Amino acid sequence: MTQTPQKSTLSHWWRHATIIVMIFGFATLSMLTVLTYSNAPPIPQKVVAENGEVLFTKQNIEAGQDVFLKYALMEHGSLWGHGAYLGPDYTADYLHREALIVQDVIAKNKFGNSYNNITAEQKAFVAQELQTELKTNRYDAASGQLTFFPGEITAYQELLAYWKDFFTKPNSAPGLPADYIKNPEELRDLTAYFAWATWATVTNRPNKNYTYTNNWPYEPLVGNHPSSEAYIWSALSLVTLLGGLGLVLLFFGKFHFLGWEGEKDDFKLLPSPPRSWTLTPSQWGTGKYFLIVALLFLLQTLVGGGLAHYRVEPYGFYGLHFILNLFPYNLLRTFHLQLVIFWIATAWVAGGLFLAPWVGGQEPKGQRLGVNVLFVGLLVVVLGSLGGEFLGINDKLGPLWFWLGSQGSEYLDLGRFWQLLLAAALIFWLFLMFRALRPAIAKEGKSDLSALFLYAAAAIPLFYVPALFYGPHSNFAVIDNWRFWIIHLWVEGFFELFATVLVAIMFRYMGIVSARSATRLVYLDAILFLIGGIVGTGHHWYFTGQGVLNMGLASCFSALEVVPLTLLTLDASGFIKLRKRNKLADGTDMASKQKWAIYFFIAVGVWNFVGAGIFGFLINTPIVSYFEMGTTLTANHGHAAMFGVFGMLALGVLVFCMRSMQSDAAWAKTEKFVKLGYWGLNIGLALMVVLDLFPAGVLQLWDVLTNGYWHARSFSFIMTGTFHTVEWIRIVGDLVFLLGGVFPIVLAGVLSFLKRDLRPARA
């Protein structure tokens, strides 16, 4: 019997299904984004007393937002739950203090005595009156005028003095030096901004029984409790999760070829595993990228250690007070978040440049020059933006702070000029990728892995564009909307998809998966990740000025994000099996030479399930997010997912590429540091989570439920008791991570760069 030759191409329905998922997802997400502009809390033209006296204007509110962003206060505390965790949530803190002041005003007006000196029956009356007054919406959309009742006015006037003292007196704002904000006008505008943002959290939307922030934060004094929608959609999201998980497991059980191993016949399509690889000049030129990756990784983790110490000693640094003045908490946190994006993105960009000539089959003329020019451009962006942030946060740039300094939005801190420069660099990178991949695309067809490589690369500059869609005077709800288009879709979505393509190509060129299996896996990952991930972006917007439609859609689709993360545990075991495939006659194989890169990819599967799957879903349902948003449980998810997934992926790419530039003899000296670093990073991260981040988050969540959100974020809570103790205990995990993980990996990166010996003939 003659055997029918197997086709190496996939059904076009893989591509069609991916396109359909993206069209549906982006149509829905775009609708929610458009609604943000109409659902956002209105910024009044002026805020007045009942007698018409103007308290502050729209210009004051916008100027206050300028102050909030210019001084990077979102990297110190938070607003509507989003931001940093050392300082207070400014809206929750203002709201609680306002409630205490207003109830005293009501008590004196009604009963002629302070709240503490009236009877229990009178206190019950005051409590009801307090909620009625604060919940009543006195905004007139026709005139753009917001009227404050007398209690609100008294609170605003008293809190002007409070926030002035907070930002000027020594040992007041944790992690910030005395006189951090000196300008009295800026302090008045900032208080006006806090007053408006707090009004949005406590005042009901017109004709609704919930506030502009869906009753966030939890503050029983003013009647802020979870809305009924938060309970309903949380329950329905669990139904969606179980249904989606059952359906996908059914398909994976029925169609075994959906994993990395593919169909049985796919084994026949495997290319012969190479004994070694011949490098091109441009590939050799990427070595300096990986050196910079290692150095930025070191700097980012050292800055992270400084941040951790501020959590236990907020007004000094081992007695070295000049550090507090030179590098306050908000500046270090800005650096910490920018550096992690820079080194991870640089690793993936360099990985794409390294693999593209192999996929394309040839080295385009002038490619090495392009790689070198891009390297200089990226260095300018990194160094320029960090320097600009230092100057801007310290108020040294005047009106240019937004363009050259820090924009002040968490994760999108770099100034707008540096953003534009970064976007231009990414477009140039895409051009380099295209010219390297073009021969393979023309030869193999648009549905092949090489074309997917280019499409995934094109998504990187394309989906960075929303970072440019807002300005310093945009409504904060609008800013936060576009911000998460970048954080969730760009970083967590399309960069992860690009990384999946990188891994697939690495495995293909190690000779352990066929092109068809690799292509199928890329499509499958795209479908599974994007079907929940695009609309699921909205789980960040539950309480930032969106309506309940976003809560319903985002909670259900966000629950589906757990499904592909569950399957990653199967990927981890699949990676181990792949190492044993397709050996040469002498028993050698390229996969064994790249075993540490594969081990990093195994770690990605584990941490993706734990950090993004378990810890992510734990805080993604509306009812849990309502209470925990901005607590250490958020940081727990962030560390386990951000470094455990994206960091490990980037280091896997680094190890793969640097190993490819070294002979067996040279690598033998480097490998021992990679091995030590691999285990040090994983054990250290696990200790951080187990000893501090998760238990501290649970303690903080418990305090939210017991004493209100403002208290769990207060200085008195985070610097005392068991919570403060576990913050100190974290030093064990930090030291293992830094000394046993980061230092060996960085040393391996530097050693690999210096000891590269598989130089191409024309390099």
PDB file of C-alpha atoms in Angstrom, residues 168 329-330 433 451 484 496 518 565 634 763:
ATOM      1  CA  THR A 168       5.757  69.495  53.987  1.00  0.00           C
ATOM      2  CA  TYR A 329      10.246  56.105  47.384  1.00  0.00           C
ATOM      3  CA  ASN A 330       8.216  57.333  44.404  1.00  0.00           C
ATOM      4  CA  MET A 433      12.412  42.045  11.336  1.00  0.00           C
ATOM      5  CA  ALA A 451       4.663  35.112   8.751  1.00  0.00           C
ATOM      6  CA  PHE A 484      -4.373  49.365  30.831  1.00  0.00           C
ATOM      7  CA  GLU A 496       3.442  37.327  25.563  1.00  0.00           C
ATOM      8  CA  ALA A 518       4.769  25.055  16.258  1.00  0.00           C
ATOM      9  CA  LEU A 565      -2.946  29.229  32.185  1.00  0.00           C
ATOM     10  CA  THR A 634      -2.056  42.851  44.203  1.00  0.00           C
ATOM     11  CA  ALA A 763      31.814  39.728  12.174  1.00  0.00           C
TER      12      ALA A 763
END
